XYZ file of C-alpha atoms in Angstrom:
679
model
C -20.014 14.672 -27.873
C -18.034 11.682 -29.209
C -15.009 13.921 -29.796
C -15.178 15.226 -26.244
C -15.472 11.676 -24.909
C -12.439 10.692 -26.977
C -10.387 13.506 -25.418
C -11.613 12.459 -21.971
C -10.542 8.860 -22.594
C -7.109 9.990 -23.798
C -6.692 12.189 -20.729
C -7.655 9.241 -18.532
C -5.095 7.041 -20.282
C -2.346 9.627 -19.853
C -3.250 10.158 -16.219
C -2.879 6.439 -15.505
C -0.233 5.560 -18.087
C 2.217 8.466 -18.552
C 3.647 8.577 -22.109
C 1.341 5.607 -22.866
C 4.366 3.343 -22.362
C 2.345 0.497 -20.847
C -0.211 0.681 -23.648
C 2.545 0.594 -26.234
C 4.342 -2.393 -24.696
C 1.129 -4.394 -24.302
C 0.161 -3.578 -27.891
C 3.595 -4.600 -29.163
C 3.486 -7.965 -27.432
C -0.096 -8.668 -28.491
C 0.424 -7.641 -32.122
C 3.644 -9.629 -32.387
C 1.937 -12.741 -31.054
C -1.054 -12.286 -33.375
C 1.071 -11.664 -36.472
C 3.450 -14.507 -35.694
C 0.616 -16.926 -35.029
C -1.245 -15.980 -38.215
C 1.892 -16.296 -40.358
C 2.775 -19.664 -38.815
C -0.819 -20.799 -39.326
C -0.655 -19.746 -42.987
C 2.614 -21.669 -43.418
C 0.990 -24.660 -41.723
C -2.031 -24.553 -44.039
C -0.440 -23.692 -47.376
C 3.262 -24.583 -47.330
C 4.436 -27.187 -44.851
C 3.009 -28.782 -41.683
C 4.685 -27.312 -38.621
C 5.372 -29.067 -35.326
C 3.677 -27.720 -32.221
C 7.070 -26.554 -30.932
C 7.263 -24.007 -33.766
C 4.043 -22.369 -32.597
C 5.086 -22.540 -28.943
C 8.476 -20.959 -29.593
C 6.981 -18.336 -31.884
C 4.510 -17.200 -29.223
C 6.911 -17.318 -26.261
C 9.700 -15.502 -28.101
C 7.197 -12.902 -29.281
C 6.636 -12.154 -25.603
C 10.345 -12.080 -24.772
C 11.050 -9.847 -27.762
C 8.515 -7.315 -26.535
C 9.541 -7.369 -22.872
C 13.204 -8.383 -22.632
C 14.743 -6.452 -25.556
C 15.626 -3.089 -24.002
C 18.464 -1.773 -26.172
C 18.332 1.832 -27.350
C 17.938 2.225 -31.098
C 16.370 -0.001 -33.739
C 19.704 -1.299 -35.012
C 20.843 -2.457 -31.593
C 17.468 -4.051 -30.971
C 17.640 -5.968 -34.256
C 21.133 -7.230 -33.450
C 19.954 -8.387 -30.026
C 16.959 -10.159 -31.559
C 19.159 -11.938 -34.092
C 21.598 -13.071 -31.407
C 18.621 -14.202 -29.341
C 17.246 -16.158 -32.299
C 20.600 -17.917 -32.777
C 20.747 -18.736 -29.048
C 17.181 -20.039 -29.232
C 17.877 -22.349 -32.149
C 21.061 -23.575 -30.513
C 19.500 -24.551 -27.182
C 16.454 -26.123 -28.870
C 18.830 -28.276 -30.925
C 20.637 -29.315 -27.732
C 17.338 -30.123 -26.025
C 16.248 -32.228 -29.003
C 19.581 -34.051 -29.147
C 19.433 -34.944 -25.461
C 15.796 -35.993 -25.425
C 16.677 -39.675 -24.984
C 19.012 -38.832 -22.093
C 16.668 -37.103 -19.712
C 19.041 -36.934 -16.750
C 21.761 -35.310 -18.866
C 19.171 -33.008 -20.469
C 18.076 -31.822 -17.022
C 21.671 -31.063 -16.024
C 22.236 -29.155 -19.259
C 19.069 -27.168 -18.523
C 20.667 -26.042 -15.253
C 23.795 -25.009 -17.169
C 21.640 -22.992 -19.577
C 19.918 -21.357 -16.603
C 23.278 -20.472 -15.040
C 24.620 -18.965 -18.281
C 21.364 -17.152 -19.061
C 21.175 -15.515 -15.644
C 24.920 -14.738 -15.565
C 24.569 -13.089 -18.980
C 22.859 -10.149 -17.244
C 26.284 -8.785 -16.315
C 26.647 -7.792 -19.998
C 23.754 -5.362 -19.765
C 20.441 -5.245 -21.640
C 21.678 -7.391 -24.523
C 22.963 -10.102 -22.211
C 19.686 -10.064 -20.301
C 17.611 -10.433 -23.478
C 19.722 -13.212 -24.998
C 19.640 -15.056 -21.678
C 15.838 -14.873 -21.582
C 15.635 -16.115 -25.186
C 17.910 -19.061 -24.333
C 16.113 -20.009 -21.107
C 12.593 -19.900 -22.526
C 13.674 -21.750 -25.688
C 15.269 -24.630 -23.778
C 12.162 -24.702 -21.601
C 9.905 -24.990 -24.656
C 12.225 -27.471 -26.358
C 12.150 -29.779 -23.333
C 8.409 -29.289 -22.984
C 7.411 -30.035 -26.601
C 10.308 -32.459 -27.309
C 10.778 -31.970 -31.057
C 12.889 -34.549 -32.884
C 16.134 -33.678 -34.626
C 14.418 -34.188 -37.982
C 11.837 -31.531 -37.068
C 14.387 -28.843 -36.170
C 14.353 -27.078 -39.591
C 10.576 -26.660 -39.313
C 10.775 -25.733 -35.607
C 13.253 -22.974 -36.489
C 10.544 -21.199 -38.473
C 8.819 -20.205 -35.216
C 11.713 -18.219 -33.681
C 12.621 -16.647 -37.038
C 9.052 -15.452 -37.662
C 8.709 -14.059 -34.128
C 12.002 -12.168 -34.383
C 11.169 -10.630 -37.753
C 7.649 -9.581 -36.834
C 8.758 -8.454 -33.397
C 11.203 -6.054 -35.006
C 8.587 -4.939 -37.551
C 6.127 -4.056 -34.802
C 8.772 -2.363 -32.628
C 10.553 -0.404 -35.360
C 7.747 0.393 -37.818
C 4.252 -0.009 -36.397
C 4.863 1.130 -32.800
C 8.334 2.709 -32.785
C 10.080 4.483 -29.925
C 10.053 8.277 -30.222
C 11.422 10.321 -27.323
C 9.819 13.524 -28.640
C 6.366 11.944 -28.659
C 6.957 10.373 -25.242
C 8.161 13.717 -23.863
C 5.013 15.432 -25.121
C 2.742 12.779 -23.652
C 4.553 12.806 -20.330
C 4.188 16.601 -20.125
C 0.485 16.215 -20.844
C 0.353 13.667 -18.028
C 2.056 16.138 -15.688
C -0.554 18.742 -16.558
C -3.320 16.170 -16.062
C -2.097 15.280 -12.584
C -1.742 18.940 -11.664
C -5.372 19.350 -12.761
C -6.350 16.496 -10.441
C -4.674 18.325 -7.563
C -6.483 21.544 -8.465
C -9.859 19.795 -8.677
C -9.281 18.290 -5.234
C -8.261 21.671 -3.815
C -11.389 23.184 -5.359
C -13.513 20.604 -3.549
C -11.815 21.544 -0.260
C -11.640 25.295 -0.842
C -13.274 27.598 1.649
C -13.275 25.100 4.503
C -11.873 25.790 7.931
C -9.465 22.844 7.944
C -8.589 19.940 5.686
C -9.348 16.564 7.307
C -6.897 13.691 7.571
C -8.604 11.630 4.850
C -8.387 14.541 2.411
C -4.765 15.162 3.398
C -3.972 11.546 2.614
C -5.651 11.828 -0.787
C -3.676 14.981 -1.586
C -0.450 13.216 -0.595
C -1.332 10.369 -2.946
C -1.939 12.867 -5.746
C 1.413 14.439 -4.900
C 3.129 11.038 -5.166
C 1.461 10.389 -8.516
C 2.642 13.768 -9.759
C 6.195 13.026 -8.608
C 6.124 9.719 -10.482
C 5.234 11.279 -13.825
C 7.576 14.258 -13.354
C 10.492 11.869 -12.852
C 9.474 10.075 -16.032
C 9.195 13.315 -18.006
C 12.655 14.397 -16.843
C 14.172 11.235 -18.350
C 12.888 12.212 -21.800
C 14.524 15.664 -21.796
C 17.966 15.280 -23.439
C 20.721 16.377 -21.073
C 24.475 16.810 -21.418
C 26.694 14.053 -20.064
C 27.062 15.791 -16.695
C 23.325 16.317 -16.347
C 23.716 20.112 -15.995
C 22.790 22.479 -18.822
C 25.315 25.124 -19.815
C 22.786 27.926 -20.151
C 19.108 28.529 -19.553
C 18.846 29.798 -23.146
C 18.994 26.172 -24.247
C 15.420 25.079 -25.204
C 15.905 21.835 -23.280
C 17.034 23.780 -20.206
C 14.029 26.103 -20.465
C 11.683 23.114 -20.679
C 13.372 21.450 -17.701
C 12.912 24.646 -15.657
C 9.223 24.849 -16.555
C 8.733 21.224 -15.492
C 10.651 21.738 -12.256
C 8.685 24.912 -11.513
C 5.302 23.260 -12.121
C 6.187 20.341 -9.860
C 7.405 22.536 -7.019
C 4.460 24.946 -7.328
C 1.966 22.074 -7.123
C 3.669 20.630 -4.043
C 3.801 24.056 -2.381
C 0.104 24.603 -3.067
C -0.664 21.323 -1.298
C 1.603 22.033 1.671
C 0.255 25.544 2.201
C -3.362 24.466 1.751
C -2.916 22.103 4.704
C -2.540 25.214 6.880
C -5.025 27.478 5.162
C -7.430 26.150 2.481
C -7.525 28.438 -0.572
C -10.560 30.467 -1.676
C -12.745 28.547 -4.130
C -12.883 31.432 -6.605
C -9.084 31.493 -6.786
C -8.778 27.760 -7.475
C -11.524 28.038 -10.097
C -9.706 30.937 -11.769
C -6.465 28.946 -11.820
C -8.236 25.966 -13.388
C -9.836 28.184 -16.017
C -6.581 30.166 -16.460
C -8.667 33.335 -16.261
C -6.219 36.258 -15.999
C -8.971 38.753 -15.218
C -10.201 36.746 -12.232
C -6.663 36.085 -11.012
C -5.575 39.739 -11.045
C -7.269 40.813 -7.772
C -5.634 37.957 -5.864
C -2.144 39.332 -6.423
C -3.141 42.455 -4.498
C -4.865 40.274 -1.906
C -1.675 38.227 -1.377
C 0.273 41.421 -0.686
C -2.416 42.782 1.635
C -2.342 39.652 3.829
C 1.338 38.968 3.247
C 2.054 37.921 6.837
C -1.002 35.699 7.241
C -1.216 31.988 6.362
C -3.812 32.527 3.652
C -1.554 35.065 1.976
C 1.057 32.370 1.350
C -1.627 29.950 0.148
C -2.926 32.531 -2.327
C 0.607 33.259 -3.499
C 1.274 29.523 -3.993
C -1.913 29.128 -6.065
C -0.951 32.101 -8.220
C 2.495 30.567 -8.684
C 0.907 27.249 -9.660
C -1.405 29.000 -12.115
C 1.524 30.712 -13.800
C 3.636 27.525 -13.851
C 0.709 25.568 -15.293
C 0.269 28.135 -18.046
C 3.978 27.937 -18.861
C 3.739 24.161 -19.020
C 0.659 24.362 -21.254
C 2.555 26.735 -23.527
C 5.464 24.267 -23.723
C 3.023 21.469 -24.596
C 1.481 23.619 -27.329
C 4.899 24.404 -28.785
C 5.760 20.704 -28.674
C 2.566 19.781 -30.500
C 3.378 22.248 -33.260
C 7.135 21.815 -33.641
C 7.735 18.429 -32.048
C 10.430 20.042 -29.872
C 12.440 20.676 -33.010
C 14.798 22.995 -31.133
C 15.892 20.212 -28.783
C 18.551 17.838 -30.047
C 18.881 14.284 -28.836
C 22.038 13.564 -26.882
C 24.089 10.753 -28.370
C 25.032 7.922 -26.057
C 28.776 8.350 -25.640
C 29.100 6.548 -22.305
C 31.929 4.033 -22.176
C 30.960 0.524 -21.040
C 31.982 -0.178 -17.480
C 34.447 -2.934 -16.688
C 32.560 -6.073 -15.734
C 33.212 -7.620 -12.340
C 33.164 -11.417 -12.689
C 33.539 -12.073 -8.951
C 30.752 -12.816 -6.497
C 31.095 -9.241 -5.297
C 28.902 -8.496 -8.329
C 25.256 -8.868 -7.191
C 24.264 -10.060 -10.667
C 26.560 -13.079 -10.392
C 25.334 -13.796 -6.879
C 21.814 -13.668 -8.274
C 22.831 -16.075 -11.053
C 23.960 -18.607 -8.469
C 20.727 -18.121 -6.522
C 18.622 -18.643 -9.641
C 20.515 -21.804 -10.573
C 20.212 -23.313 -7.086
C 16.532 -22.400 -6.847
C 15.905 -23.941 -10.271
C 17.719 -27.130 -9.231
C 15.624 -27.431 -6.084
C 12.440 -26.693 -8.029
C 13.464 -29.255 -10.622
C 13.996 -31.946 -8.004
C 10.705 -31.432 -6.194
C 8.872 -30.743 -9.455
C 9.998 -34.107 -10.828
C 8.582 -35.801 -7.732
C 5.242 -34.213 -8.503
C 5.239 -34.809 -12.274
C 7.744 -36.142 -14.800
C 5.936 -34.313 -17.604
C 5.060 -30.889 -16.128
C 7.971 -30.143 -13.774
C 9.095 -27.309 -16.077
C 6.475 -25.065 -14.518
C 8.289 -25.257 -11.176
C 11.600 -24.275 -12.791
C 9.901 -21.433 -14.657
C 8.475 -20.023 -11.414
C 11.823 -20.335 -9.591
C 13.626 -18.547 -12.442
C 11.170 -15.689 -12.848
C 10.722 -14.747 -9.179
C 14.294 -13.407 -9.206
C 13.743 -11.140 -12.221
C 13.894 -7.404 -11.397
C 14.219 -7.930 -7.632
C 16.750 -6.235 -5.372
C 16.378 -8.055 -2.060
C 15.058 -11.207 -0.483
C 11.948 -9.297 0.560
C 11.333 -8.343 -3.078
C 11.795 -11.976 -4.125
C 9.385 -13.236 -1.467
C 6.768 -10.681 -2.498
C 7.138 -11.649 -6.143
C 6.888 -15.357 -5.295
C 3.686 -14.694 -3.370
C 2.315 -12.554 -6.207
C 3.017 -15.294 -8.752
C 1.369 -17.958 -6.600
C -1.740 -15.884 -5.898
C -2.016 -14.751 -9.506
C -1.795 -18.343 -10.695
C -4.420 -19.620 -8.258
C -7.010 -16.938 -8.993
C -6.198 -16.901 -12.717
C -6.764 -20.640 -12.997
C -10.041 -20.363 -11.105
C -11.391 -17.708 -13.479
C -9.751 -19.347 -16.506
C -11.416 -22.681 -15.764
C -14.785 -20.954 -15.608
C -14.215 -19.072 -18.874
C -12.840 -22.109 -20.676
C -15.874 -24.117 -19.604
C -18.335 -21.432 -20.722
C -16.800 -20.987 -24.203
C -15.691 -24.581 -24.743
C -15.466 -25.407 -28.430
C -16.137 -21.833 -29.587
C -12.818 -20.814 -31.122
C -14.283 -17.611 -32.561
C -14.818 -16.412 -28.989
C -11.921 -18.092 -27.197
C -9.172 -16.723 -29.464
C -10.157 -13.008 -29.146
C -10.636 -13.434 -25.385
C -7.166 -14.994 -25.105
C -5.649 -12.144 -27.146
C -7.370 -9.558 -24.952
C -6.101 -11.267 -21.785
C -2.567 -11.234 -23.213
C -2.919 -7.502 -23.792
C -4.176 -6.923 -20.241
C -1.395 -9.088 -18.778
C 1.352 -6.950 -20.259
C -0.517 -3.690 -19.784
C -0.466 -4.344 -16.028
C 3.007 -5.918 -15.916
C 4.700 -2.735 -14.675
C 1.943 -2.145 -12.121
C 1.251 -5.566 -10.628
C 3.082 -8.834 -11.228
C 0.178 -10.723 -9.642
C -2.255 -9.193 -12.149
C 0.002 -10.141 -15.050
C 0.226 -13.728 -13.783
C -3.542 -13.764 -13.290
C -4.263 -12.967 -16.937
C -1.547 -15.280 -18.272
C -3.064 -18.126 -16.247
C -6.432 -17.382 -17.836
C -4.805 -17.542 -21.279
C -3.253 -20.927 -20.500
C -6.629 -22.267 -19.381
C -8.174 -21.091 -22.642
C -5.356 -22.673 -24.650
C -5.772 -25.959 -22.781
C -9.483 -25.773 -23.479
C -8.985 -25.106 -27.195
C -6.524 -28.007 -27.500
C -8.776 -30.385 -25.559
C -6.393 -31.143 -22.671
C -8.050 -29.035 -19.980
C -8.668 -31.077 -16.834
C -8.963 -30.194 -13.181
C -6.002 -32.438 -12.373
C -3.841 -30.553 -14.873
C -4.733 -27.201 -13.334
C -4.085 -28.486 -9.826
C -0.721 -29.739 -11.039
C 0.142 -26.314 -12.436
C -0.708 -24.677 -9.126
C 1.380 -27.217 -7.256
C 4.401 -26.816 -9.534
C 4.146 -23.018 -9.376
C 4.076 -23.081 -5.579
C 7.101 -25.398 -5.543
C 9.069 -22.969 -7.736
C 7.966 -19.940 -5.716
C 8.923 -21.574 -2.419
C 12.260 -22.737 -3.822
C 13.062 -19.219 -4.986
C 12.090 -17.697 -1.643
C 14.097 -20.214 0.401
C 17.228 -19.697 -1.690
C 16.797 -15.901 -1.578
C 16.804 -16.043 2.235
C 19.592 -18.606 2.702
C 22.084 -18.204 -0.161
C 23.826 -14.831 -0.578
C 20.796 -13.208 1.051
C 20.350 -9.631 -0.123
C 18.654 -8.345 2.989
C 15.873 -5.846 2.479
C 17.563 -3.568 4.981
C 20.802 -3.872 3.018
C 19.067 -2.679 -0.151
C 17.428 0.095 1.856
C 20.783 1.102 3.376
C 22.251 1.440 -0.121
C 19.302 3.551 -1.320
C 19.537 5.767 1.760
C 23.282 6.230 1.251
C 22.605 7.551 -2.256
C 19.888 9.868 -0.945
C 22.086 11.317 1.804
C 24.969 11.751 -0.641
C 22.708 13.652 -3.039
C 21.543 15.872 -0.169
C 25.127 16.596 0.871
C 26.010 17.438 -2.744
C 23.173 19.982 -2.809
C 24.159 21.540 0.508
C 27.801 21.778 -0.560
C 26.750 23.375 -3.853
C 24.772 26.017 -1.951
C 27.728 26.646 0.341
C 29.937 27.155 -2.698
C 27.557 29.825 -4.000
C 26.336 27.884 -7.028
C 23.011 28.706 -8.628
C 20.643 27.795 -11.452
C 20.908 24.270 -12.810
C 23.900 23.611 -10.603
C 21.336 23.512 -7.777
C 18.316 22.237 -9.667
C 20.182 19.156 -10.971
C 21.192 17.834 -7.511
C 17.727 18.595 -6.120
C 16.247 16.500 -8.946
C 18.723 13.748 -8.086
C 17.428 13.784 -4.501
C 13.922 13.310 -5.894
C 15.019 10.280 -7.913
C 16.863 8.844 -4.907
C 13.747 9.273 -2.782
C 11.838 7.087 -5.240
C 14.543 4.411 -4.852
C 14.162 4.627 -1.073
C 10.397 4.058 -1.292
C 10.913 1.025 -3.547
C 13.568 -0.446 -1.234
C 11.380 0.122 1.841
C 8.261 -1.408 0.306
C 8.857 -5.003 1.532
C 9.265 -3.748 5.115
C 5.793 -2.264 5.134
C 3.835 -5.023 3.420
C 1.020 -6.450 5.508
C 2.139 -10.070 5.126
C 5.758 -9.470 6.059
C 7.252 -11.169 9.098
C 8.373 -7.727 10.246
C 5.195 -5.678 9.892
C 5.817 -2.065 10.836
C 3.706 -0.042 8.396
C 3.294 2.771 10.929
C 7.010 3.461 11.293
C 7.608 2.894 7.583
C 5.023 5.487 6.559
C 6.183 7.979 9.165
C 9.823 7.706 8.159
C 9.096 7.910 4.441
C 7.042 11.033 5.142
C 10.072 12.617 6.795
C 12.233 11.852 3.758
C 9.471 13.175 1.499
C 9.376 16.407 3.498
C 13.151 16.771 3.279
C 13.050 16.058 -0.473
C 10.440 18.773 -0.960
C 12.528 21.337 0.906
C 15.555 20.341 -1.148
C 13.613 21.395 -4.240
C 12.721 24.656 -2.510
C 16.467 25.201 -2.076
C 17.109 24.401 -5.729
C 14.544 27.030 -6.671
C 15.252 29.705 -4.062
C 18.957 29.699 -3.335
C 20.280 31.559 -6.351
C 22.839 33.772 -4.638
C 26.120 32.921 -2.879
C 25.591 31.780 0.703
C 27.460 34.690 2.272
C 25.218 35.313 5.278
C 26.550 33.871 8.504
C 23.143 32.437 9.319
C 22.935 30.499 6.040
C 26.457 29.161 6.507
C 25.549 28.063 10.010
C 22.413 26.309 8.783
C 24.326 24.572 5.990
C 26.963 23.333 8.431
C 24.304 22.128 10.854
C 22.394 20.297 8.102
C 25.578 18.652 6.818
C 26.409 17.436 10.321
C 22.893 16.054 10.814
C 23.015 14.391 7.386
C 26.324 12.666 8.106
C 25.105 11.441 11.492
C 21.855 10.098 10.056
C 23.588 8.513 7.051
C 25.934 6.604 9.362
C 22.943 4.915 11.034
C 21.435 3.718 7.757
C 17.941 2.231 7.870
C 17.695 2.216 11.680
C 15.375 5.215 11.422
C 12.679 2.993 9.868
C 12.378 0.987 13.095
C 11.949 3.798 15.611
C 8.654 4.275 17.416
C 7.393 7.812 16.939
C 4.530 9.424 18.747
C 2.144 11.411 16.609
C 0.880 14.872 17.421
C -1.333 17.270 15.553
C 0.552 20.546 15.266
C -0.725 23.325 13.095
C 2.572 25.156 12.800
C 3.104 28.596 11.379
C 2.720 29.722 7.824
C 5.505 29.437 5.291
C 7.186 32.641 4.106
C 8.427 30.891 0.962
C 8.122 33.974 -1.171
C 10.587 35.882 0.996
C 12.817 33.422 2.793
C 12.717 30.213 0.779
C 16.442 29.482 1.027
C 16.753 30.041 4.766
C 13.490 28.304 5.508
C 14.456 25.363 3.281
C 17.706 24.851 5.171
C 15.910 25.183 8.478
C 13.219 22.697 7.510
C 15.734 20.153 6.211
C 17.456 20.339 9.573
C 14.117 19.893 11.316
C 13.298 16.850 9.168
C 16.682 15.238 9.797
C 16.276 15.767 13.550
C 12.928 13.961 13.404
C 14.617 10.827 12.046
C 16.085 10.185 15.486
C 13.935 12.170 17.956
C 15.103 12.671 21.515
C 12.980 11.208 24.280
C 11.802 14.638 25.373
C 10.912 15.795 21.853
C 7.446 15.127 20.502
C 7.741 14.587 16.724
C 5.277 15.742 14.136
C 2.362 13.741 12.837
C 3.002 11.037 10.216
C 3.634 12.520 6.807
C 2.906 16.051 7.941
C 4.952 18.808 6.376
C 5.024 21.401 9.146
C 6.732 24.688 8.610
C 8.589 26.774 11.073
C 9.333 30.410 10.659
C 12.089 31.982 12.667
C 11.160 34.885 14.931
C 12.817 37.959 13.470
């Protein structure tokens, strides 16, 4: 029973955290903090008294080492950590030397912020070193160590760097083979979720809108983990395998097939729910029970349920192939697949303001200056919190809408985190044996949810700070109110600058994402027209999938409920059209394996290319068009016979729906409706 429960828990983890990447990052950060703190505490007790700044730097740089260091390979990571440690010691020394000249120290802080944020143009290493430098100057100005204390303060960064590398390289190392295996298991788990949902709906007359929405959500979750799994499969520089005999190519085909089969099963079930016995047989992988359904699919070949049955059989076979690949990976560790060495040449860096990273650096510096000014008016001792908020709201954002959402998330997370943290700190006041484990657990949760919700991460970090204040005896309501006030100042400063200085409009980011999507679609259509097949079609169809994800991320601020421009209806409808088109692009990648010699196919390709170019020229305008919704059942999908022609036809239909004519009633939001040409 316990063993079964353990497998269930692991399956749940993989379903919610593909490749267990979030679990690993949260564990790395937490372990590094714990080890660094314990070592510094031992040094404090048995060797030499350490200043508070040593502990503060050790903990903060343990976090940065786990989150900001993103180089590939242990050696590169160690080099980045060492450079970051040197930068940390350097800026702390500057902060200590300028302590008696506060005005000059504040100006130097702005210079450090400018250099740290501009360092992102040098890639992952520049980003990490910049974060080390910024947080170290922040801590140096906050704790104000003297010059005489610097040798002891330096112990904190050195310990955090060494133990951070130990945890990352030895205790919880990166392993693409392990991550590939776990991501494939996650794909299978999400396919199982789709099958269980279809089983619950099997045998009904029609699937309701609520169930359709749930199936679409399951489809999105499957797409997310498939895209992740694809990144772990080593590919040649061009992204296209030379031959399907390559073990990596065979695995990529199995993954592609399973994804497409699952999506097709959902689409076809919308028109004709599958028989329960068939779904049950697919789940159980029972060949004997599945056998009669092959004959059934042929007998009702021209009826909607025939295509649904055929799609379920296809999914059952693809799922078995995926399970077989997982089993082989568990035994051999994908020994037949070789890692591809990184031979990419570094791109030439653009040091003009045409580079968005340098524009962002100027924004961050201005926002920090504004936050510093207003933060100083609120408190001469705690104004650093305002600068911290202004700096961080620009991290990993692509538009002013993204920045505003992150600023709001940070403010809300801080407010609610302090409320809960004050309650916890009051309940466990003076009980270090309870407070320390609770703080460590909250740190783990903060970084486990970092990639999911910035507000949740801020919430748990705020709880940790309340617990720390409680343990050190400085927790007061005035202090917590001050933190909220300074955080709001920084968030507002960041938002104002994002909207007024070099504003990266949300629609601009969306236009760029759409341009990449349309270009990928045109590449696929041109490849079909040139008679290409195999991975020469699968690779561009996968690129369309990845570009669709970028489009959804770029469009997210437009559809948020708090946004000034709130158009969630149009946003969802338009994204559904792009999702439909992306699905049919994968059908093309799977089905169109012969040269496009037929006049009809050439005509459809030309028509789709023309529609794509017209739509691409109008950018994100399609997201702001009112569309009427209608419930149309449509005809069944003859995918098994005419996948290529139908795919081209449906892509054209989807592109036409982006800009519907006044006399054309478009399809319902998110509905994938098939048309079959009268023969």
